[in-house]
Amino acid sequence: MCGIVGYVGDRQACPILLGGLRRLEYRGYDSAGVAMVMPDGDLAVYKCKGKVDALEKYLDGKATDATIGIGHTRWATHGEPNDTNAHPHYSADGRIAMIHNGIIENYRVLKEALQAHGVVFRSETDSEVLVNLIEYIRTTEGCDLAEAVRRSLKRVVGAYAIAVIERGNTDRIIAARQSSPMAIGIGNGEYFISSDASSIVEYTQDIVYVGDGEVAVVERGKALQVFTLDNQEADIQVTRLDLSISDLERGGYPHFMLKEINEQPRTIVDCIRGRVNPDTGQVILSGIRDNIDRWLGARRVIFVACGTSWHASLIGKQLFESMCRIPAEVEYASEFRYRRPVLFPDDVVIAVSQSGETADTLAAIALAREAGAFVYGICNVIGSSIARGTDSGTYIHVGPEIGVASTKAFTGQVTVMAMMALALGERKGTLSAAQYAEVSRGLLALPDQLREVLSHSEQIADLAKIFTYARNFIYLGRGYNYPTALEGALKLKEISYVHAEGYPAAEMKHGPIALIDAEMPTVAIVPHDSTYEKTLSNVEEVKARGGKVIAVMARGDEMVRRIADYVIEVPSAVECLQPIIVSVPLQLLAYYIAIYKGRNVDQPRNLAKSVTVE
Ligand code: AGP
């Protein structure tokens, strides 16, 4: 997804803009650019296809001694990646420059109207239409830039996070957002604008999240002003973040993804801290406790999510049905939002999203709210749009997840879902004291168990080397580990570009077993759980047809060791928490295969960390 940054203050803007863009690289992009208002009032725009490094080289020798500017990393939606389509875009008369994250859905109609008034366009982008619309309104209606932005956005349909600067004004940036994230950092006599707070926290922890339909006037030496598209003053909430720079640095690891995989023993501790009593095992979750009537009166729960969060939701479904005896459904948010789903006021819709900015999930929430359902969020990013757009929720507290492939967020999401199911099941009386104690003790045991799994990383790296040849994989699991198989396959696909499919193990005989041969490895998840014998039979069926099997098995399982070609041992855990344990070696397997194939693990091709467009 595109990333936007802005700065106005007493320091040189260019290094701050470039540093901010680098912190947003994980969002995925194909070109970058900056625009600045020079001390003499001249408006300079520098942009090019490629990474921020290419932009920095391009800037070499250029005038950059400005203290106000905006910057952008572009993830192409309209128009191919090239220098012209890169942002910032500037008006035909060269007087204003703008950066944009989002999609202007009615840009064609607006473009035709502007062309009819003689406006000439350089690029194929929707964003260039908006910057020219702003300039057209400003000049023909004789209003200032902030008012021109407000009037223009009243005519726009779509999603945007924009920042606009103008020739001759070295003090003011106008920013606005609708459905795309934007944070404003308030420093000491300086302001920072960004798509997310991670590129601001090194300068200030005081953050204002601009709301949907709001316009901000960010002016040197003046208090921040925010107003709505209807010209009403908006209230400004300052959030003090407790993020640190070390949270954002690689911490000595070669990639953010490997750092985040290895953080999981600690992030599980952070996730359950204050929620599971280490002495009594008692689970207290305010999101359940404070809304208990809605939870007890729920006709069903419906999870809406995308990607990895959807896999976690499949586990959540089984947790809620087994522990709370409440009907649970899982929907791809992108399908749910267009399907005209039947919803009731006594439904509980649970939106699961690491970034809290996924457009499809946001749209699904809007549908749920329209129907009067109780909407609950399970997010990681504090203050994200989904976190602020739900009735209540639980943060997973795993810290910034920079690697595009979600790892610690997945284990954090499943952990939160298990805590929710325990807390609700106990209140509903659908869980025996023994079951409750077993699962809450299981949660407390997870950090040590994950440390044990991670201590075998080298063996997994060696195993990955053997299978770097493979062009297809199939991942098999049953029950709670069917979603784990899906998640393991997605990890491999998205960072190594090797095709992989997750499948319910029992389904093999209904078709996919025809695929089995020596060229397509099978990763079989065979822990000591209620489906063990059945899954072991599936492994033997694969072996009988010449397939190579990598089995993820309980430590010391000699039966599986005899049958499989390769094994990955994991500690045994209570069945419903097994996915948290098993997913970690699958994350490592995908990581090392991708490394051996020379892939860009943190920024895989075509992918973005947060899919804020539809
Ligand atoms: C997972 O590794 C992917 N990066 C992707 O599938 C991701 O889970 C999906 O885009 C949902 O993102 P969210 O959790 O931030 O909503």
XYZ file of C-alpha atoms and ligand atoms in Angstrom:
630
model
C 0.000 0.000 0.000
C 1.087 3.595 -0.529
C 2.791 5.417 2.299
C 2.570 9.154 2.992
C 4.807 11.389 5.134
C 4.942 15.110 5.815
C 7.017 17.524 7.901
C 6.983 21.155 8.873
C 9.309 22.568 11.544
C 12.778 23.967 12.056
C 14.802 21.059 10.737
C 15.747 20.136 7.177
C 12.666 18.360 5.831
C 14.315 16.106 3.246
C 16.179 13.703 5.560
C 13.073 13.393 7.759
C 10.889 12.653 4.741
C 13.298 10.029 3.376
C 13.672 8.427 6.804
C 9.901 8.301 7.172
C 9.495 6.712 3.751
C 12.053 4.077 4.697
C 10.032 3.193 7.785
C 7.002 2.745 5.536
C 8.798 0.535 2.980
C 7.300 -2.562 4.552
C 3.918 -1.462 3.205
C 5.085 -2.429 -0.258
C 5.698 0.065 -3.118
C 7.168 0.585 -6.593
C 8.111 4.287 -6.720
C 8.807 7.197 -4.381
C 8.944 10.974 -4.332
C 9.125 14.151 -2.253
C 7.933 17.723 -2.679
C 9.197 20.712 -0.720
C 8.614 24.473 -0.528
C 12.034 26.101 -0.664
C 12.926 29.122 1.505
C 12.344 31.370 -1.555
C 8.839 29.908 -1.951
C 9.673 27.776 -4.974
C 7.875 24.422 -5.100
C 10.229 21.520 -5.885
C 8.980 18.014 -6.789
C 11.408 15.080 -7.082
C 10.103 11.589 -7.834
C 11.108 8.377 -9.605
C 10.286 4.733 -10.107
C 12.099 2.375 -7.754
C 12.980 2.296 -4.080
C 13.792 5.113 -1.677
C 17.486 4.481 -2.367
C 16.878 5.376 -6.005
C 15.107 8.563 -4.932
C 17.995 9.493 -2.647
C 20.438 9.070 -5.542
C 18.140 11.174 -7.729
C 18.149 13.940 -5.110
C 21.930 14.134 -5.126
C 22.957 17.685 -6.060
C 19.376 18.989 -6.113
C 18.083 21.878 -3.981
C 16.605 20.312 -0.836
C 17.203 22.923 1.866
C 13.542 23.250 2.806
C 11.920 22.930 6.257
C 8.537 21.865 4.908
C 7.706 18.943 2.653
C 5.706 15.852 1.830
C 6.778 12.386 0.672
C 5.172 9.279 -0.797
C 5.825 5.632 -1.604
C 3.482 4.430 -4.337
C 1.799 1.023 -4.651
C 0.300 1.290 -8.131
C -3.485 1.190 -8.454
C -4.111 3.377 -11.544
C -1.239 3.615 -14.035
C 1.891 1.544 -14.223
C 4.921 2.197 -11.987
C 6.969 4.937 -13.688
C 8.400 8.388 -12.956
C 5.345 10.259 -14.254
C 2.817 8.251 -12.261
C 4.899 8.504 -9.085
C 3.794 10.927 -6.393
C 3.818 13.786 -5.446
C 1.536 14.996 -8.207
C 1.341 18.697 -8.920
C -1.322 20.881 -10.504
C -1.069 21.796 -14.192
C 0.003 25.343 -13.213
C 2.677 23.938 -10.882
C 1.407 25.865 -7.885
C 0.383 23.014 -5.556
C 1.710 19.498 -4.905
C -0.120 16.591 -3.335
C 0.469 13.021 -2.153
C -2.362 10.495 -1.934
C -2.919 7.033 -0.491
C -6.220 5.523 -1.626
C -8.466 5.438 -4.689
C -10.621 8.221 -6.185
C -13.446 6.125 -7.599
C -15.109 8.930 -9.590
C -11.855 10.282 -11.020
C -12.886 9.771 -14.661
C -15.911 12.059 -14.409
C -13.863 14.671 -12.557
C -11.024 14.395 -15.096
C -13.342 14.927 -18.062
C -14.844 18.004 -16.417
C -11.414 19.476 -15.731
C -10.215 18.693 -19.268
C -13.272 20.514 -20.575
C -11.911 23.556 -18.723
C -8.534 23.148 -20.378
C -6.629 21.301 -17.685
C -3.847 19.180 -19.198
C -2.845 15.968 -17.402
C 0.587 14.365 -17.375
C -0.150 10.989 -15.755
C -2.723 8.182 -15.847
C -3.409 8.438 -12.122
C -6.563 9.258 -10.218
C -4.471 11.304 -7.768
C -3.473 13.874 -10.391
C -7.172 14.544 -10.954
C -7.640 15.457 -7.299
C -4.702 17.850 -7.129
C -5.993 19.635 -10.248
C -9.517 19.741 -8.862
C -8.190 21.442 -5.713
C -6.236 23.988 -7.758
C -9.191 24.560 -10.095
C -11.502 25.304 -7.156
C -8.906 27.438 -5.445
C -8.390 29.656 -8.489
C -11.951 29.822 -9.837
C -13.661 30.211 -6.445
C -10.951 32.398 -4.903
C -10.627 30.480 -1.657
C -7.565 29.481 0.335
C -5.956 26.045 0.028
C -7.650 24.513 3.098
C -11.089 25.579 1.851
C -10.292 24.397 -1.688
C -9.335 20.977 -0.282
C -12.566 20.790 1.711
C -14.746 21.760 -1.249
C -12.935 19.341 -3.554
C -13.292 16.405 -1.216
C -17.028 17.023 -1.018
C -17.069 16.064 -4.717
C -14.878 13.012 -4.353
C -16.045 9.401 -3.960
C -13.403 7.013 -2.681
C -10.658 6.554 -0.131
C -7.872 9.014 0.520
C -5.162 10.140 2.870
C -3.724 13.271 1.290
C -1.250 16.045 2.114
C -1.047 19.221 0.056
C 1.531 22.062 -0.040
C 1.572 25.209 -2.154
C 4.138 27.416 -3.820
C 4.932 30.499 -1.732
C 3.750 29.068 1.599
C 6.631 27.695 3.667
C 4.554 27.109 6.786
C 1.420 25.092 6.037
C 0.424 21.565 4.985
C -3.228 20.665 4.459
C -4.035 17.038 5.183
C -7.249 15.009 4.967
C -8.403 11.412 5.169
C -11.230 9.086 4.344
C -10.800 5.294 4.843
C -7.003 5.455 4.501
C -4.911 5.815 7.650
C -3.236 9.057 8.741
C -1.429 10.027 11.924
C -0.116 13.491 12.854
C 2.773 13.705 15.304
C 2.954 16.788 17.497
C 6.568 17.661 18.259
C 8.194 20.669 19.864
C 7.465 23.389 17.321
C 7.180 20.817 14.527
C 4.614 18.490 13.015
C 4.964 15.075 11.391
C 2.414 13.412 9.129
C 2.426 9.695 8.290
C 0.346 6.722 7.177
C 1.191 5.130 10.492
C 2.803 6.194 13.718
C 5.823 3.880 13.307
C 7.581 6.535 11.205
C 6.847 9.303 13.718
C 7.665 7.781 17.108
C 11.387 8.513 16.825
C 10.454 12.213 16.965
C 7.376 12.308 19.180
C 5.028 9.928 20.974
C 2.124 12.407 20.872
C -0.101 11.336 18.000
C -3.385 12.619 16.620
C -5.269 10.175 14.404
C -7.184 12.147 11.776
C -10.727 10.803 11.499
C -12.705 9.912 8.377
C -14.056 12.993 6.621
C -11.694 15.318 8.458
C -9.330 17.988 7.130
C -6.279 19.095 9.160
C -4.411 22.407 8.900
C -0.841 21.691 9.971
C 0.949 25.030 10.335
C 4.331 25.962 11.741
C 4.046 27.816 15.028
C 0.276 27.330 15.279
C -1.978 24.854 17.085
C -3.247 21.966 14.961
C -6.685 22.634 13.495
C -9.026 19.869 12.342
C -12.446 20.348 10.791
C -15.012 18.199 9.018
C -16.021 18.296 5.361
C -19.101 20.155 6.606
C -16.812 22.818 8.026
C -17.483 21.915 11.649
C -14.574 21.996 14.058
C -13.534 18.431 14.983
C -12.282 17.534 18.444
C -8.604 16.640 18.626
C -7.626 13.588 20.708
C -3.898 13.266 21.422
C -2.755 9.653 21.967
C 0.571 9.129 23.744
C 2.174 6.003 22.267
C 4.628 3.785 24.129
C 6.408 2.522 21.029
C 10.201 2.657 21.011
C 12.665 2.819 18.195
C 14.046 -0.571 19.131
C 10.572 -1.973 18.469
C 11.003 -0.757 14.918
C 14.627 -1.762 14.343
C 15.658 -5.264 13.202
C 17.396 -5.881 16.526
C 20.330 -7.685 14.943
C 18.209 -10.005 12.816
C 18.722 -10.041 9.030
C 15.011 -9.529 8.459
C 12.036 -8.162 10.379
C 10.238 -11.437 9.706
C 12.892 -13.508 11.510
C 12.948 -11.008 14.371
C 9.177 -11.207 14.701
C 9.180 -15.024 14.572
C 11.716 -15.058 17.392
C 9.815 -12.437 19.398
C 6.853 -14.751 19.851
C 7.760 -16.153 23.302
C 7.801 -12.543 24.517
C 4.810 -11.346 22.519
C 2.651 -14.142 23.971
C 3.699 -12.903 27.429
C 2.713 -9.357 26.414
C -0.565 -10.628 24.967
C -1.693 -12.454 28.125
C -0.194 -10.022 30.626
C -2.898 -8.720 32.978
C -5.403 -11.018 31.327
C -4.432 -14.474 32.636
C -3.588 -14.607 36.326
C -0.269 -16.523 36.488
C -1.169 -17.953 39.888
C -4.833 -18.842 39.548
C -5.159 -19.123 35.758
C -8.208 -16.849 35.973
C -8.882 -15.043 32.669
C -10.148 -11.464 32.847
C -10.876 -9.695 29.553
C -12.559 -6.290 29.787
C -13.985 -6.700 26.270
C -15.996 -9.672 27.501
C -16.706 -8.477 31.042
C -17.893 -4.969 30.099
C -20.167 -6.206 27.303
C -21.299 -9.450 28.870
C -24.979 -8.945 28.080
C -24.248 -8.637 24.366
C -22.085 -11.730 24.504
C -24.594 -13.799 26.506
C -27.439 -12.643 24.247
C -25.527 -13.364 21.033
C -27.418 -15.451 18.492
C -24.061 -16.288 16.851
C -20.630 -14.819 16.273
C -19.416 -14.002 12.785
C -15.693 -13.516 12.211
C -14.796 -11.202 9.314
C -11.162 -11.039 8.227
C -8.668 -11.477 5.392
C -5.555 -13.591 4.832
C -3.780 -14.770 7.935
C -6.397 -13.110 10.124
C -9.001 -15.248 8.369
C -6.986 -18.360 9.202
C -6.842 -17.304 12.855
C -10.610 -16.778 12.698
C -11.133 -20.385 11.563
C -9.453 -21.395 14.829
C -11.534 -18.838 16.702
C -14.671 -20.458 15.320
C -13.688 -23.835 16.771
C -12.728 -22.237 20.091
C -16.074 -20.454 20.446
C -18.131 -23.448 19.367
C -16.329 -25.945 21.577
C -15.905 -23.776 24.679
C -18.914 -21.448 24.506
C -21.326 -23.620 22.507
C -22.219 -20.596 20.401
C -22.715 -20.905 16.617
C -19.736 -19.328 14.876
C -19.198 -18.445 11.223
C -16.080 -17.225 9.437
C -16.311 -14.925 6.430
C -13.777 -13.499 4.038
C -14.474 -9.806 4.551
C -14.185 -9.228 0.795
C -16.974 -11.770 0.132
C -19.102 -10.777 3.099
C -19.318 -7.120 2.107
C -20.705 -7.778 -1.368
C -23.001 -10.671 -0.550
C -25.842 -8.811 1.179
C -25.461 -11.043 4.260
C -28.425 -11.631 6.543
C -27.536 -9.956 9.852
C -29.417 -9.489 13.107
C -29.078 -7.008 16.005
C -28.232 -9.932 18.297
C -25.339 -11.030 16.103
C -21.800 -10.397 17.302
C -19.416 -9.605 14.448
C -15.742 -10.005 15.305
C -13.372 -8.115 12.979
C -9.855 -9.559 13.071
C -7.058 -7.446 11.623
C -3.388 -6.951 12.502
C -3.120 -3.570 10.799
C -6.636 -2.446 11.646
C -6.719 -0.757 8.226
C -7.763 -3.514 5.793
C -10.342 -1.913 3.509
C -12.479 -5.029 3.030
C -12.644 -5.661 6.761
C -13.557 -2.021 7.401
C -16.367 -2.322 4.856
C -17.624 -5.512 6.511
C -17.753 -3.685 9.843
C -19.850 -0.916 8.301
C -22.397 -3.511 7.129
C -22.538 -5.068 10.599
C -23.083 -1.717 12.251
C -25.877 -0.860 9.834
C -27.641 -4.045 10.943
C -27.245 -3.107 14.611
C -24.934 -6.034 15.377
C -22.415 -5.746 18.209
C -19.059 -5.234 16.494
C -15.890 -6.367 18.241
C -12.317 -5.817 17.085
C -9.215 -7.973 17.537
C -6.405 -5.689 16.309
C -2.715 -5.067 16.848
C -2.219 -1.429 15.841
C -3.364 0.887 18.614
C -5.770 3.547 17.406
C -6.170 1.945 13.990
C -9.343 2.559 11.998
C -10.844 -0.844 12.845
C -9.930 -0.461 16.532
C -11.697 2.907 16.559
C -14.607 1.746 14.394
C -15.839 -1.091 16.605
C -18.021 -1.105 19.737
C -15.308 -2.761 21.786
C -12.305 -4.975 21.314
C -9.098 -6.592 22.499
C -5.657 -5.541 21.320
C -3.252 -8.441 20.752
C -0.299 -6.325 22.016
C 2.423 -8.034 19.962
C 4.129 -4.763 18.975
C 4.665 -3.413 15.447
C 4.666 -6.196 12.867
C 6.832 -4.901 10.010
C 7.400 -8.041 7.941
C 4.707 -8.352 5.275
C 4.190 -12.010 6.210
C 2.193 -12.050 9.413
C 3.706 -14.264 12.130
C 3.509 -12.961 15.707
C 0.149 -11.367 14.930
C -1.270 -14.784 14.021
C -0.165 -16.369 17.303
C -1.356 -13.269 19.161
C -4.770 -13.402 17.490
C -5.270 -17.088 18.359
C -4.150 -16.395 21.934
C -6.706 -13.590 22.316
C -9.447 -15.779 20.844
C -8.603 -18.550 23.322
C -8.779 -16.078 26.222
C -12.115 -14.742 24.948
C -13.531 -18.252 24.649
C -12.360 -19.116 28.167
C -13.824 -15.958 29.693
C -17.147 -16.343 27.884
C -17.361 -20.106 28.325
C -16.862 -19.716 32.055
C -19.691 -17.137 32.239
C -21.982 -19.298 30.115
C -21.165 -22.391 32.159
C -20.352 -24.310 28.976
C -16.835 -25.141 30.153
C -15.930 -27.444 33.030
C -13.489 -26.184 35.646
C -11.024 -28.845 34.511
C -11.240 -27.770 30.859
C -10.886 -24.120 31.881
C -7.842 -24.874 34.023
C -6.227 -26.999 31.304
C -6.485 -24.278 28.655
C -5.492 -21.367 30.898
C -2.490 -23.365 32.125
C -1.766 -24.113 28.473
C -1.662 -20.388 27.718
C 0.817 -19.789 30.529
C 3.033 -22.609 29.210
C 3.218 -21.227 25.664
C 6.276 -18.917 26.008
C 8.545 -21.751 27.180
C 7.150 -24.106 24.542
C 7.804 -21.553 21.802
C 11.336 -21.037 23.087
C 11.852 -24.800 22.741
C 10.517 -24.778 19.174
C 12.760 -21.847 18.250
C 15.798 -23.652 19.674
C 15.480 -26.053 16.704
C 15.591 -23.281 14.084
C 18.828 -24.574 12.589
C 17.355 -28.005 11.887
C 14.436 -26.330 10.150
C 16.868 -24.249 8.096
C 18.665 -27.470 7.045
C 15.351 -29.038 6.129
C 14.397 -25.983 4.090
C 17.617 -26.344 2.087
C 16.589 -29.871 1.034
C 13.224 -28.651 -0.276
C 14.300 -25.450 -2.002
C 13.907 -27.371 -5.295
C 10.173 -27.923 -4.859
C 7.706 -25.999 -6.993
C 4.592 -27.179 -5.203
C 3.755 -28.124 -1.621
C 0.664 -29.446 0.083
C 0.021 -28.879 3.791
C -2.321 -31.248 5.637
C -4.006 -30.873 9.010
C -7.222 -31.780 10.806
C -9.459 -29.991 13.314
C -7.647 -27.035 14.882
C -4.707 -27.754 12.587
C -6.556 -27.510 9.319
C -6.368 -23.667 9.593
C -2.736 -24.123 10.666
C -2.101 -25.992 7.408
C -3.722 -23.136 5.475
C -1.567 -20.624 7.330
C 1.639 -22.601 6.763
C 0.878 -22.762 3.049
C 0.180 -19.027 2.858
C 3.498 -18.209 4.537
C 5.370 -20.256 1.957
C 3.426 -18.833 -0.987
C 3.729 -15.174 -0.115
C 7.448 -14.981 0.621
C 9.038 -17.732 -1.510
C 6.601 -17.538 -4.499
C 6.319 -21.364 -4.388
C 2.787 -22.679 -4.866
C 1.436 -24.292 -1.704
C -2.017 -25.466 -0.718
C -3.435 -26.153 2.736
C -5.977 -28.964 2.868
C -8.016 -30.877 5.422
C -6.096 -34.167 5.683
C -9.237 -36.252 5.339
C -10.092 -34.538 2.080
C -7.040 -35.909 0.313
C -8.890 -39.018 -0.856
C -11.548 -36.794 -2.482
C -9.183 -35.554 -5.152
C -5.858 -33.958 -4.176
C -4.224 -37.347 -3.568
C -3.991 -37.545 -7.366
C -1.340 -34.840 -7.112
C 1.012 -36.840 -4.915
C 4.410 -37.639 -6.401
C 8.057 -37.384 -5.412
C 8.238 -33.811 -6.713
C 5.563 -32.354 -4.415
C 6.453 -32.472 -0.704
C 3.650 -32.933 1.829
C 3.840 -31.137 5.163
C 1.639 -33.134 7.556
C 0.656 -31.783 10.978
C 0.370 -34.845 13.210
C 0.443 -33.853 16.912
C -0.922 -36.091 19.636
C -4.496 -34.896 19.460
C -7.937 -36.342 18.906
C -7.291 -36.782 15.182
C -3.827 -38.373 15.502
C -4.587 -41.884 14.215
C -6.644 -40.614 11.296
C -3.995 -38.133 10.218
C -1.308 -40.792 10.539
C -3.297 -42.895 8.050
C -3.329 -39.949 5.664
C 0.464 -39.745 5.968
C 0.749 -43.417 5.083
C -1.540 -42.897 2.068
C 0.833 -40.187 0.827
C 3.880 -42.359 1.435
C 2.259 -45.310 -0.367
C 2.099 -43.150 -3.489
C 5.707 -42.089 -3.424
C 5.168 -38.736 -1.758
C 7.832 -37.145 0.451
C 6.461 -36.258 3.899
C 7.677 -33.641 6.370
C 5.757 -34.400 9.573
C 5.288 -31.870 12.364
C 4.933 -34.223 15.320
C 5.008 -34.427 19.103
C 8.489 -34.669 20.586
C 9.613 -38.344 20.761
C 6.883 -39.804 18.543
C 8.753 -42.838 17.171
C 5.737 -44.030 15.140
C 5.649 -40.909 13.003
C 9.441 -40.809 12.808
C 9.385 -44.287 11.222
C 6.766 -43.355 8.617
C 7.708 -39.804 7.592
C 10.770 -38.832 5.561
C 11.571 -35.845 7.756
C 10.197 -34.724 11.113
C 9.921 -31.467 13.017
C 9.379 -32.116 16.729
C 7.216 -29.786 18.803
C 6.150 -29.939 22.451
C 2.660 -31.254 23.120
C 0.084 -28.675 24.122
C -3.629 -28.675 24.795
C -5.307 -29.352 21.456
C -6.913 -25.940 20.912
C -3.562 -24.156 21.466
C -1.554 -26.511 19.260
C -1.832 -24.144 16.245
C 0.208 -21.537 18.148
C 3.006 -24.059 18.635
C 2.869 -25.683 15.188
C 2.656 -22.438 13.202
C 6.148 -21.365 14.351
C 8.171 -24.123 12.617
C 5.993 -23.569 9.537
C 6.886 -19.857 9.654
C 10.580 -20.794 9.877
C 10.290 -23.353 7.048
C 8.781 -20.715 4.767
C 11.337 -18.105 5.841
C 14.377 -20.292 5.121
C 13.058 -21.643 1.816
C 12.477 -18.032 0.737
C 15.977 -17.043 1.866
C 17.591 -19.911 -0.039
C 15.612 -18.827 -3.089
C 16.936 -15.283 -2.695
C 13.566 -13.672 -2.091
C 12.927 -10.264 -0.538
C 11.455 -11.726 2.632
C 10.276 -8.518 4.312
C 8.882 -6.945 1.148
C 7.752 -9.785 -1.136
C 6.832 -8.767 -4.665
C 3.312 -7.410 -5.325
C 2.400 -7.545 -1.622
C 1.658 -4.861 0.935
C 1.561 -5.079 4.697
C -1.761 -3.384 4.961
C -4.256 -3.713 2.105
C -6.052 -0.386 2.426
C -7.503 -0.559 -1.098
C -10.231 -2.906 -2.281
C -0.444 -12.514 5.864
O 0.885 -12.991 6.006
C -0.570 -11.463 4.792
N 0.334 -10.402 4.981
C -2.000 -11.011 4.581
O -2.735 -12.146 4.212
C -2.693 -10.358 5.799
O -2.928 -11.299 6.796
C -4.052 -9.802 5.318
O -3.811 -8.807 4.339
C -4.891 -9.218 6.449
O -4.231 -8.130 7.022
P -4.779 -7.549 8.421
O -4.651 -8.633 9.432
O -3.883 -6.378 8.711
O -6.211 -7.151 8.203
